[in-house]
Amino acid sequence: MGHFQPSEAVIRLGAFALIFVAMAVFELWSPRLERAEMAGALKARRWFTNVSVLVISSVLLRVIFPAAAVGTAMWAEARGYGLFRLAGLDPLMAGILSFFILDLAIWAEHVANHKIPILWRIHRMHHSDKGFDVTTALRFHPLEIVISMLWKAFVVILVGAPVLSVLLFEIVLNGSSMFNHANARLPRRLDALLRLVLVTPDMHRVHHSSHRPETDSNYGFNFPFWDRLFSTYRARPERGHEGMEIGLAEYRDDSPARLGWILALPFRPLRGVNRSSPENNADKARRTSPSP
């Protein structure tokens, strides 16, 4: 395991850097939305904050969970753990199934982050971003990153996911997250075609709406299948992408662009939208949204 881990880290870091630069250039070349939060000094503050969160989360994860998902897969493989190994499943089929099962597990975790109050306290940091660009994909609280890794490790051990499938899943998950958070414009026909098999930026942007029914939709990161299957798919925001409000309605000042503020957000009292009452939230979201 010790021999493989540096290679795994180098591969993932290289893929991350390549995709991040590509998405950042894509945003500059063909931006989808032109807003103050995604330009000028405020954009610089947001980028510094969001990238800093990634660095903090990465360091914390390596300290608490040095094996990460790929290391966990290697550990389970060495001991013969997992349902697929017990069933004697062909490694190629086990890898393909593991990829889809891990994606479903991440989708389910995302839903839980919105539905369970203590998890929403942590996850709301991601949704507090008033902008929406490639750096929003990096904006997850360190506590959420650790919880997510523990959940992935459990699934990897349970099914006996092959090492290569876990490595590919981690690379694809990071890449698709940066892609579908990008402030990039895709031709309408291409977007319609891609979202049959991939989550596109226009599809995921709906999930970052301040309007509760829209926030509670389009939970997928890689595949759109689960949202369509479980009826959480929403094609577009009510007010259109140009008219929708991004972020949390209760935090409309510049606080979400400050690093210290967002790191402390899980420990601040919940306020504004009551997530246990969908009807009240929908009304409140409409009242707090600016007029078109």
PDB file of C-alpha atoms in Angstrom:
ATOM      1  CA  MET A   1       0.000   0.000   0.000  1.00  0.00           C
ATOM      2  CA  GLY A   2       2.784   2.392   0.881  1.00  0.00           C
ATOM      3  CA  HIS A   3       4.379   1.929  -2.570  1.00  0.00           C
ATOM      4  CA  PHE A   4       1.152   2.746  -4.423  1.00  0.00           C
ATOM      5  CA  GLN A   5      -0.081   5.713  -2.440  1.00  0.00           C
ATOM      6  CA  PRO A   6       2.393   8.330  -3.807  1.00  0.00           C
ATOM      7  CA  SER A   7       1.504   7.276  -7.379  1.00  0.00           C
ATOM      8  CA  GLU A   8      -2.198   7.544  -6.589  1.00  0.00           C
ATOM      9  CA  ALA A   9      -1.698  11.016  -5.120  1.00  0.00           C
ATOM     10  CA  VAL A  10       0.357  12.181  -8.106  1.00  0.00           C
ATOM     11  CA  ILE A  11      -2.194  10.837 -10.591  1.00  0.00           C
ATOM     12  CA  ARG A  12      -5.105  12.498  -8.811  1.00  0.00           C
ATOM     13  CA  LEU A  13      -3.276  15.801  -8.348  1.00  0.00           C
ATOM     14  CA  GLY A  14      -2.230  15.872 -11.994  1.00  0.00           C
ATOM     15  CA  ALA A  15      -5.769  15.135 -13.185  1.00  0.00           C
ATOM     16  CA  PHE A  16      -7.194  17.755 -10.830  1.00  0.00           C
ATOM     17  CA  ALA A  17      -4.784  20.471 -11.999  1.00  0.00           C
ATOM     18  CA  LEU A  18      -5.392  19.715 -15.681  1.00  0.00           C
ATOM     19  CA  ILE A  19      -9.201  19.745 -15.347  1.00  0.00           C
ATOM     20  CA  PHE A  20      -9.225  22.822 -13.107  1.00  0.00           C
ATOM     21  CA  VAL A  21      -7.178  24.860 -15.581  1.00  0.00           C
ATOM     22  CA  ALA A  22      -9.298  23.621 -18.491  1.00  0.00           C
ATOM     23  CA  MET A  23     -12.556  24.613 -16.762  1.00  0.00           C
ATOM     24  CA  ALA A  24     -11.150  27.997 -15.683  1.00  0.00           C
ATOM     25  CA  VAL A  25     -10.153  28.744 -19.288  1.00  0.00           C
ATOM     26  CA  PHE A  26     -13.543  27.525 -20.531  1.00  0.00           C
ATOM     27  CA  GLU A  27     -15.279  29.968 -18.139  1.00  0.00           C
ATOM     28  CA  LEU A  28     -13.199  32.875 -19.394  1.00  0.00           C
ATOM     29  CA  TRP A  29     -13.765  31.925 -23.029  1.00  0.00           C
ATOM     30  CA  SER A  30     -17.529  31.320 -22.804  1.00  0.00           C
ATOM     31  CA  PRO A  31     -19.091  32.505 -19.509  1.00  0.00           C
ATOM     32  CA  ARG A  32     -22.709  31.524 -18.843  1.00  0.00           C
ATOM     33  CA  LEU A  33     -23.560  34.308 -16.376  1.00  0.00           C
ATOM     34  CA  GLU A  34     -22.082  37.787 -15.952  1.00  0.00           C
ATOM     35  CA  ARG A  35     -22.464  38.798 -12.294  1.00  0.00           C
ATOM     36  CA  ALA A  36     -20.544  40.857  -9.761  1.00  0.00           C
ATOM     37  CA  GLU A  37     -19.834  37.770  -7.627  1.00  0.00           C
ATOM     38  CA  MET A  38     -18.079  36.152 -10.575  1.00  0.00           C
ATOM     39  CA  ALA A  39     -15.910  39.087 -11.615  1.00  0.00           C
ATOM     40  CA  GLY A  40     -13.413  41.579 -10.228  1.00  0.00           C
ATOM     41  CA  ALA A  41     -12.377  41.878  -6.598  1.00  0.00           C
ATOM     42  CA  LEU A  42     -15.237  39.800  -5.220  1.00  0.00           C
ATOM     43  CA  LYS A  43     -14.340  36.942  -7.557  1.00  0.00           C
ATOM     44  CA  ALA A  44     -10.737  37.117  -6.334  1.00  0.00           C
ATOM     45  CA  ARG A  45     -11.917  36.910  -2.702  1.00  0.00           C
ATOM     46  CA  ARG A  46     -14.198  33.984  -3.512  1.00  0.00           C
ATOM     47  CA  TRP A  47     -11.440  32.141  -5.358  1.00  0.00           C
ATOM     48  CA  PHE A  48      -8.983  32.655  -2.487  1.00  0.00           C
ATOM     49  CA  THR A  49     -11.551  31.414   0.035  1.00  0.00           C
ATOM     50  CA  ASN A  50     -12.694  28.409  -1.996  1.00  0.00           C
ATOM     51  CA  VAL A  51      -9.183  27.275  -2.909  1.00  0.00           C
ATOM     52  CA  SER A  52      -8.074  27.738   0.715  1.00  0.00           C
ATOM     53  CA  VAL A  53     -10.894  25.473   1.884  1.00  0.00           C
ATOM     54  CA  LEU A  54      -9.671  22.786  -0.524  1.00  0.00           C
ATOM     55  CA  VAL A  55      -6.129  23.015   0.843  1.00  0.00           C
ATOM     56  CA  ILE A  56      -7.325  22.806   4.458  1.00  0.00           C
ATOM     57  CA  SER A  57      -9.625  19.876   3.691  1.00  0.00           C
ATOM     58  CA  SER A  58      -6.906  17.990   1.809  1.00  0.00           C
ATOM     59  CA  VAL A  59      -4.394  18.350   4.637  1.00  0.00           C
ATOM     60  CA  LEU A  60      -6.956  17.364   7.284  1.00  0.00           C
ATOM     61  CA  LEU A  61      -8.068  14.340   5.274  1.00  0.00           C
ATOM     62  CA  ARG A  62      -4.519  13.074   4.847  1.00  0.00           C
ATOM     63  CA  VAL A  63      -3.928  13.428   8.605  1.00  0.00           C
ATOM     64  CA  ILE A  64      -7.172  11.767   9.728  1.00  0.00           C
ATOM     65  CA  PHE A  65      -7.621   9.322   6.851  1.00  0.00           C
ATOM     66  CA  PRO A  66      -4.234   8.827   5.118  1.00  0.00           C
ATOM     67  CA  ALA A  67      -5.370   5.746   3.195  1.00  0.00           C
ATOM     68  CA  ALA A  68      -8.288   7.571   1.534  1.00  0.00           C
ATOM     69  CA  ALA A  69     -10.681   5.627  -0.707  1.00  0.00           C
ATOM     70  CA  VAL A  70      -8.013   4.032  -2.916  1.00  0.00           C
ATOM     71  CA  GLY A  71      -5.983   2.897   0.093  1.00  0.00           C
ATOM     72  CA  THR A  72      -9.135   1.460   1.625  1.00  0.00           C
ATOM     73  CA  ALA A  73      -9.782  -0.509  -1.578  1.00  0.00           C
ATOM     74  CA  MET A  74      -6.256  -1.920  -1.437  1.00  0.00           C
ATOM     75  CA  TRP A  75      -6.687  -2.850   2.221  1.00  0.00           C
ATOM     76  CA  ALA A  76      -9.993  -4.628   1.522  1.00  0.00           C
ATOM     77  CA  GLU A  77      -8.545  -6.414  -1.527  1.00  0.00           C
ATOM     78  CA  ALA A  78      -5.586  -7.741   0.464  1.00  0.00           C
ATOM     79  CA  ARG A  79      -8.010  -9.302   2.966  1.00  0.00           C
ATOM     80  CA  GLY A  80     -10.552 -10.550   0.463  1.00  0.00           C
ATOM     81  CA  TYR A  81     -13.342  -8.380   1.855  1.00  0.00           C
ATOM     82  CA  GLY A  82     -16.437  -7.405  -0.094  1.00  0.00           C
ATOM     83  CA  LEU A  83     -19.604  -8.915  -1.543  1.00  0.00           C
ATOM     84  CA  PHE A  84     -18.212  -9.041  -5.088  1.00  0.00           C
ATOM     85  CA  ARG A  85     -15.164 -11.061  -3.992  1.00  0.00           C
ATOM     86  CA  LEU A  86     -17.270 -13.418  -1.913  1.00  0.00           C
ATOM     87  CA  ALA A  87     -19.514 -13.966  -4.948  1.00  0.00           C
ATOM     88  CA  GLY A  88     -16.505 -14.558  -7.211  1.00  0.00           C
ATOM     89  CA  LEU A  89     -17.617 -11.824  -9.601  1.00  0.00           C
ATOM     90  CA  ASP A  90     -15.458 -11.117 -12.650  1.00  0.00           C
ATOM     91  CA  PRO A  91     -13.100  -8.197 -11.820  1.00  0.00           C
ATOM     92  CA  LEU A  92     -14.184  -6.166 -14.878  1.00  0.00           C
ATOM     93  CA  MET A  93     -17.867  -6.510 -14.017  1.00  0.00           C
ATOM     94  CA  ALA A  94     -17.090  -5.785 -10.352  1.00  0.00           C
ATOM     95  CA  GLY A  95     -15.279  -2.609 -11.397  1.00  0.00           C
ATOM     96  CA  ILE A  96     -18.137  -1.369 -13.578  1.00  0.00           C
ATOM     97  CA  LEU A  97     -20.761  -2.116 -10.931  1.00  0.00           C
ATOM     98  CA  SER A  98     -18.599  -0.523  -8.227  1.00  0.00           C
ATOM     99  CA  PHE A  99     -18.365   2.700 -10.226  1.00  0.00           C
ATOM    100  CA  PHE A 100     -22.144   2.996 -10.505  1.00  0.00           C
ATOM    101  CA  ILE A 101     -22.737   1.931  -6.903  1.00  0.00           C
ATOM    102  CA  LEU A 102     -20.273   4.543  -5.642  1.00  0.00           C
ATOM    103  CA  ASP A 103     -21.997   7.189  -7.730  1.00  0.00           C
ATOM    104  CA  LEU A 104     -25.384   6.212  -6.280  1.00  0.00           C
ATOM    105  CA  ALA A 105     -23.848   6.304  -2.790  1.00  0.00           C
ATOM    106  CA  ILE A 106     -22.575   9.858  -3.349  1.00  0.00           C
ATOM    107  CA  TRP A 107     -25.997  10.883  -4.666  1.00  0.00           C
ATOM    108  CA  ALA A 108     -27.659   9.409  -1.550  1.00  0.00           C
ATOM    109  CA  GLU A 109     -25.138  11.176   0.696  1.00  0.00           C
ATOM    110  CA  HIS A 110     -25.913  14.454  -1.038  1.00  0.00           C
ATOM    111  CA  VAL A 111     -29.633  13.983  -0.443  1.00  0.00           C
ATOM    112  CA  ALA A 112     -28.941  13.188   3.219  1.00  0.00           C
ATOM    113  CA  ASN A 113     -26.876  16.381   3.511  1.00  0.00           C
ATOM    114  CA  HIS A 114     -29.993  18.347   2.582  1.00  0.00           C
ATOM    115  CA  LYS A 115     -32.533  16.370   4.606  1.00  0.00           C
ATOM    116  CA  ILE A 116     -30.744  15.711   7.918  1.00  0.00           C
ATOM    117  CA  PRO A 117     -30.384  18.956   9.948  1.00  0.00           C
ATOM    118  CA  ILE A 118     -26.956  18.233  11.449  1.00  0.00           C
ATOM    119  CA  LEU A 119     -25.556  17.380   8.020  1.00  0.00           C
ATOM    120  CA  TRP A 120     -27.220  20.423   6.470  1.00  0.00           C
ATOM    121  CA  ARG A 121     -25.441  22.621   9.039  1.00  0.00           C
ATOM    122  CA  ILE A 122     -22.164  21.468   7.478  1.00  0.00           C
ATOM    123  CA  HIS A 123     -23.244  21.249   3.839  1.00  0.00           C
ATOM    124  CA  ARG A 124     -24.819  24.718   3.747  1.00  0.00           C
ATOM    125  CA  MET A 125     -21.299  26.163   3.534  1.00  0.00           C
ATOM    126  CA  HIS A 126     -21.196  24.857  -0.043  1.00  0.00           C
ATOM    127  CA  HIS A 127     -24.533  26.514  -0.842  1.00  0.00           C
ATOM    128  CA  SER A 128     -23.640  29.812   0.812  1.00  0.00           C
ATOM    129  CA  ASP A 129     -21.472  30.728  -2.187  1.00  0.00           C
ATOM    130  CA  LYS A 130     -23.259  33.554  -4.025  1.00  0.00           C
ATOM    131  CA  GLY A 131     -21.238  32.853  -7.130  1.00  0.00           C
ATOM    132  CA  PHE A 132     -21.155  29.696  -9.203  1.00  0.00           C
ATOM    133  CA  ASP A 133     -17.953  28.732 -10.957  1.00  0.00           C
ATOM    134  CA  VAL A 134     -15.266  26.076 -11.000  1.00  0.00           C
ATOM    135  CA  THR A 135     -14.055  27.013  -7.492  1.00  0.00           C
ATOM    136  CA  THR A 136     -17.506  26.321  -6.035  1.00  0.00           C
ATOM    137  CA  ALA A 137     -16.699  22.653  -6.674  1.00  0.00           C
ATOM    138  CA  LEU A 138     -13.871  22.974  -4.125  1.00  0.00           C
ATOM    139  CA  ARG A 139     -16.016  24.645  -1.472  1.00  0.00           C
ATOM    140  CA  PHE A 140     -16.871  21.804   0.915  1.00  0.00           C
ATOM    141  CA  HIS A 141     -16.329  22.072   4.640  1.00  0.00           C
ATOM    142  CA  PRO A 142     -13.451  19.904   5.950  1.00  0.00           C
ATOM    143  CA  LEU A 143     -15.936  18.078   8.210  1.00  0.00           C
ATOM    144  CA  GLU A 144     -18.043  17.171   5.176  1.00  0.00           C
ATOM    145  CA  ILE A 145     -14.972  15.902   3.313  1.00  0.00           C
ATOM    146  CA  VAL A 146     -14.059  13.600   6.224  1.00  0.00           C
ATOM    147  CA  ILE A 147     -17.647  12.320   6.582  1.00  0.00           C
ATOM    148  CA  SER A 148     -17.861  11.719   2.841  1.00  0.00           C
ATOM    149  CA  MET A 149     -14.602   9.771   2.832  1.00  0.00           C
ATOM    150  CA  LEU A 150     -15.787   7.561   5.702  1.00  0.00           C
ATOM    151  CA  TRP A 151     -19.005   6.848   3.791  1.00  0.00           C
ATOM    152  CA  LYS A 152     -17.101   6.003   0.601  1.00  0.00           C
ATOM    153  CA  ALA A 153     -14.718   3.757   2.548  1.00  0.00           C
ATOM    154  CA  PHE A 154     -17.680   1.865   4.007  1.00  0.00           C
ATOM    155  CA  VAL A 155     -19.182   1.313   0.547  1.00  0.00           C
ATOM    156  CA  VAL A 156     -15.802   0.285  -0.918  1.00  0.00           C
ATOM    157  CA  ILE A 157     -15.290  -2.343   1.792  1.00  0.00           C
ATOM    158  CA  LEU A 158     -18.904  -3.555   1.668  1.00  0.00           C
ATOM    159  CA  VAL A 159     -18.976  -4.269  -2.067  1.00  0.00           C
ATOM    160  CA  GLY A 160     -15.273  -5.058  -2.475  1.00  0.00           C
ATOM    161  CA  ALA A 161     -14.677  -2.394  -5.114  1.00  0.00           C
ATOM    162  CA  PRO A 162     -11.518  -3.047  -7.197  1.00  0.00           C
ATOM    163  CA  VAL A 163      -8.683  -0.591  -6.654  1.00  0.00           C
ATOM    164  CA  LEU A 164      -8.615   0.696 -10.237  1.00  0.00           C
ATOM    165  CA  SER A 165     -12.374   1.395 -10.268  1.00  0.00           C
ATOM    166  CA  VAL A 166     -12.071   3.403  -7.043  1.00  0.00           C
ATOM    167  CA  LEU A 167      -9.154   5.438  -8.437  1.00  0.00           C
ATOM    168  CA  LEU A 168     -11.089   6.133 -11.646  1.00  0.00           C
ATOM    169  CA  PHE A 169     -14.187   7.053  -9.694  1.00  0.00           C
ATOM    170  CA  GLU A 170     -12.289   9.553  -7.544  1.00  0.00           C
ATOM    171  CA  ILE A 171     -10.736  11.196 -10.618  1.00  0.00           C
ATOM    172  CA  VAL A 172     -14.040  11.307 -12.502  1.00  0.00           C
ATOM    173  CA  LEU A 173     -15.937  12.601  -9.454  1.00  0.00           C
ATOM    174  CA  ASN A 174     -13.506  15.488  -8.988  1.00  0.00           C
ATOM    175  CA  GLY A 175     -13.496  16.261 -12.696  1.00  0.00           C
ATOM    176  CA  SER A 176     -17.254  16.107 -13.176  1.00  0.00           C
ATOM    177  CA  SER A 177     -17.795  18.277 -10.089  1.00  0.00           C
ATOM    178  CA  MET A 178     -15.556  20.985 -11.554  1.00  0.00           C
ATOM    179  CA  PHE A 179     -17.280  20.633 -14.922  1.00  0.00           C
ATOM    180  CA  ASN A 180     -20.846  20.904 -13.633  1.00  0.00           C
ATOM    181  CA  HIS A 181     -19.990  23.817 -11.333  1.00  0.00           C
ATOM    182  CA  ALA A 182     -18.297  25.737 -14.130  1.00  0.00           C
ATOM    183  CA  ASN A 183     -19.733  29.087 -15.194  1.00  0.00           C
ATOM    184  CA  ALA A 184     -19.514  27.877 -18.769  1.00  0.00           C
ATOM    185  CA  ARG A 185     -21.977  28.164 -21.622  1.00  0.00           C
ATOM    186  CA  LEU A 186     -22.751  25.061 -23.643  1.00  0.00           C
ATOM    187  CA  PRO A 187     -24.790  25.128 -26.857  1.00  0.00           C
ATOM    188  CA  ARG A 188     -28.389  24.286 -25.986  1.00  0.00           C
ATOM    189  CA  ARG A 189     -28.525  21.170 -28.141  1.00  0.00           C
ATOM    190  CA  LEU A 190     -25.227  19.887 -26.771  1.00  0.00           C
ATOM    191  CA  ASP A 191     -26.431  20.474 -23.203  1.00  0.00           C
ATOM    192  CA  ALA A 192     -29.671  18.583 -23.915  1.00  0.00           C
ATOM    193  CA  LEU A 193     -27.698  15.674 -25.340  1.00  0.00           C
ATOM    194  CA  LEU A 194     -25.037  15.563 -22.617  1.00  0.00           C
ATOM    195  CA  ARG A 195     -27.499  15.677 -19.722  1.00  0.00           C
ATOM    196  CA  LEU A 196     -28.901  12.344 -20.837  1.00  0.00           C
ATOM    197  CA  VAL A 197     -25.709  10.743 -19.493  1.00  0.00           C
ATOM    198  CA  LEU A 198     -23.828  13.500 -17.595  1.00  0.00           C
ATOM    199  CA  VAL A 199     -24.690  16.282 -15.175  1.00  0.00           C
ATOM    200  CA  THR A 200     -24.118  19.555 -17.045  1.00  0.00           C
ATOM    201  CA  PRO A 201     -23.470  23.037 -15.576  1.00  0.00           C
ATOM    202  CA  ASP A 202     -26.992  24.236 -16.452  1.00  0.00           C
ATOM    203  CA  MET A 203     -28.473  21.175 -14.776  1.00  0.00           C
ATOM    204  CA  HIS A 204     -26.471  21.474 -11.552  1.00  0.00           C
ATOM    205  CA  ARG A 205     -26.786  25.270 -11.347  1.00  0.00           C
ATOM    206  CA  VAL A 206     -30.499  24.755 -10.615  1.00  0.00           C
ATOM    207  CA  HIS A 207     -29.444  22.970  -7.421  1.00  0.00           C
ATOM    208  CA  HIS A 208     -27.688  26.151  -6.239  1.00  0.00           C
ATOM    209  CA  SER A 209     -30.816  28.271  -6.514  1.00  0.00           C
ATOM    210  CA  SER A 210     -32.009  30.156  -3.425  1.00  0.00           C
ATOM    211  CA  HIS A 211     -35.511  28.815  -4.129  1.00  0.00           C
ATOM    212  CA  ARG A 212     -36.013  25.759  -1.900  1.00  0.00           C
ATOM    213  CA  PRO A 213     -37.835  23.469  -4.390  1.00  0.00           C
ATOM    214  CA  GLU A 214     -34.985  24.036  -6.830  1.00  0.00           C
ATOM    215  CA  THR A 215     -32.283  23.517  -4.208  1.00  0.00           C
ATOM    216  CA  ASP A 216     -33.901  20.178  -3.406  1.00  0.00           C
ATOM    217  CA  SER A 217     -33.360  18.865  -6.936  1.00  0.00           C
ATOM    218  CA  ASN A 218     -30.554  17.727  -9.243  1.00  0.00           C
ATOM    219  CA  TYR A 219     -28.378  16.147  -6.559  1.00  0.00           C
ATOM    220  CA  GLY A 220     -26.171  14.211  -8.967  1.00  0.00           C
ATOM    221  CA  PHE A 221     -22.497  14.919  -9.647  1.00  0.00           C
ATOM    222  CA  ASN A 222     -21.603  12.384 -12.332  1.00  0.00           C
ATOM    223  CA  PHE A 223     -24.760  10.816 -13.720  1.00  0.00           C
ATOM    224  CA  PRO A 224     -28.287  12.260 -14.023  1.00  0.00           C
ATOM    225  CA  PHE A 225     -29.875   8.807 -13.781  1.00  0.00           C
ATOM    226  CA  TRP A 226     -30.575   8.866 -10.047  1.00  0.00           C
ATOM    227  CA  ASP A 227     -32.397  12.218 -10.120  1.00  0.00           C
ATOM    228  CA  ARG A 228     -34.576  11.028 -12.968  1.00  0.00           C
ATOM    229  CA  LEU A 229     -35.195   7.674 -11.278  1.00  0.00           C
ATOM    230  CA  PHE A 230     -36.132   9.173  -7.894  1.00  0.00           C
ATOM    231  CA  SER A 231     -38.066  12.155  -9.333  1.00  0.00           C
ATOM    232  CA  THR A 232     -35.648  14.834  -8.098  1.00  0.00           C
ATOM    233  CA  TYR A 233     -34.759  16.027 -11.594  1.00  0.00           C
ATOM    234  CA  ARG A 234     -35.604  19.610 -12.574  1.00  0.00           C
ATOM    235  CA  ALA A 235     -34.819  20.761 -16.104  1.00  0.00           C
ATOM    236  CA  ARG A 236     -34.485  24.500 -15.437  1.00  0.00           C
ATOM    237  CA  PRO A 237     -35.108  27.173 -12.768  1.00  0.00           C
ATOM    238  CA  GLU A 238     -38.485  28.917 -12.700  1.00  0.00           C
ATOM    239  CA  ARG A 239     -36.951  32.328 -13.369  1.00  0.00           C
ATOM    240  CA  GLY A 240     -34.383  31.127 -15.864  1.00  0.00           C
ATOM    241  CA  HIS A 241     -30.643  30.957 -15.262  1.00  0.00           C
ATOM    242  CA  GLU A 242     -30.222  34.698 -15.788  1.00  0.00           C
ATOM    243  CA  GLY A 243     -32.996  35.517 -13.314  1.00  0.00           C
ATOM    244  CA  MET A 244     -32.348  32.934 -10.597  1.00  0.00           C
ATOM    245  CA  GLU A 245     -30.758  33.914  -7.296  1.00  0.00           C
ATOM    246  CA  ILE A 246     -27.733  31.799  -6.353  1.00  0.00           C
ATOM    247  CA  GLY A 247     -26.771  30.953  -2.774  1.00  0.00           C
ATOM    248  CA  LEU A 248     -28.675  30.987   0.503  1.00  0.00           C
ATOM    249  CA  ALA A 249     -31.389  33.631   0.813  1.00  0.00           C
ATOM    250  CA  GLU A 250     -30.480  34.305   4.448  1.00  0.00           C
ATOM    251  CA  TYR A 251     -26.876  35.312   3.649  1.00  0.00           C
ATOM    252  CA  ARG A 252     -26.891  38.045   1.009  1.00  0.00           C
ATOM    253  CA  ASP A 253     -23.961  40.167   2.223  1.00  0.00           C
ATOM    254  CA  ASP A 254     -20.270  39.508   1.494  1.00  0.00           C
ATOM    255  CA  SER A 255     -19.768  37.182   4.499  1.00  0.00           C
ATOM    256  CA  PRO A 256     -19.816  33.976   2.379  1.00  0.00           C
ATOM    257  CA  ALA A 257     -16.649  35.190   0.637  1.00  0.00           C
ATOM    258  CA  ARG A 258     -14.673  35.219   3.926  1.00  0.00           C
ATOM    259  CA  LEU A 259     -12.686  32.108   4.868  1.00  0.00           C
ATOM    260  CA  GLY A 260     -13.111  32.359   8.638  1.00  0.00           C
ATOM    261  CA  TRP A 261     -16.839  32.984   8.303  1.00  0.00           C
ATOM    262  CA  ILE A 262     -17.550  29.925   6.163  1.00  0.00           C
ATOM    263  CA  LEU A 263     -15.395  27.613   8.304  1.00  0.00           C
ATOM    264  CA  ALA A 264     -17.424  28.680  11.360  1.00  0.00           C
ATOM    265  CA  LEU A 265     -20.782  28.410   9.563  1.00  0.00           C
ATOM    266  CA  PRO A 266     -21.636  24.858  10.760  1.00  0.00           C
ATOM    267  CA  PHE A 267     -21.422  26.121  14.330  1.00  0.00           C
ATOM    268  CA  ARG A 268     -23.667  29.125  13.756  1.00  0.00           C
ATOM    269  CA  PRO A 269     -27.413  28.859  14.510  1.00  0.00           C
ATOM    270  CA  LEU A 270     -29.656  27.809  11.659  1.00  0.00           C
ATOM    271  CA  ARG A 271     -31.724  30.716  10.492  1.00  0.00           C
ATOM    272  CA  GLY A 272     -33.891  31.759   7.600  1.00  0.00           C
ATOM    273  CA  VAL A 273     -35.377  28.790   5.765  1.00  0.00           C
ATOM    274  CA  ASN A 274     -36.746  25.991   7.928  1.00  0.00           C
ATOM    275  CA  ARG A 275     -35.747  22.882   5.998  1.00  0.00           C
ATOM    276  CA  SER A 276     -38.265  20.665   7.795  1.00  0.00           C
ATOM    277  CA  SER A 277     -41.232  22.497   6.261  1.00  0.00           C
ATOM    278  CA  PRO A 278     -41.159  22.447   2.447  1.00  0.00           C
ATOM    279  CA  GLU A 279     -44.348  24.449   2.024  1.00  0.00           C
ATOM    280  CA  ASN A 280     -43.238  27.234   4.363  1.00  0.00           C
ATOM    281  CA  ASN A 281     -39.810  27.268   2.784  1.00  0.00           C
ATOM    282  CA  ALA A 282     -41.162  27.602  -0.733  1.00  0.00           C
ATOM    283  CA  ASP A 283     -43.273  30.591   0.337  1.00  0.00           C
ATOM    284  CA  LYS A 284     -40.394  32.160   2.225  1.00  0.00           C
ATOM    285  CA  ALA A 285     -37.980  31.632  -0.641  1.00  0.00           C
ATOM    286  CA  ARG A 286     -40.385  33.420  -2.974  1.00  0.00           C
ATOM    287  CA  ARG A 287     -40.825  36.301  -0.543  1.00  0.00           C
ATOM    288  CA  THR A 288     -37.071  36.739  -0.063  1.00  0.00           C
ATOM    289  CA  SER A 289     -36.247  36.524  -3.770  1.00  0.00           C
ATOM    290  CA  PRO A 290     -35.869  39.865  -5.571  1.00  0.00           C
ATOM    291  CA  SER A 291     -38.431  40.819  -8.156  1.00  0.00           C
ATOM    292  CA  PRO A 292     -37.550  39.927 -11.775  1.00  0.00           C
TER     293      PRO A 292
END
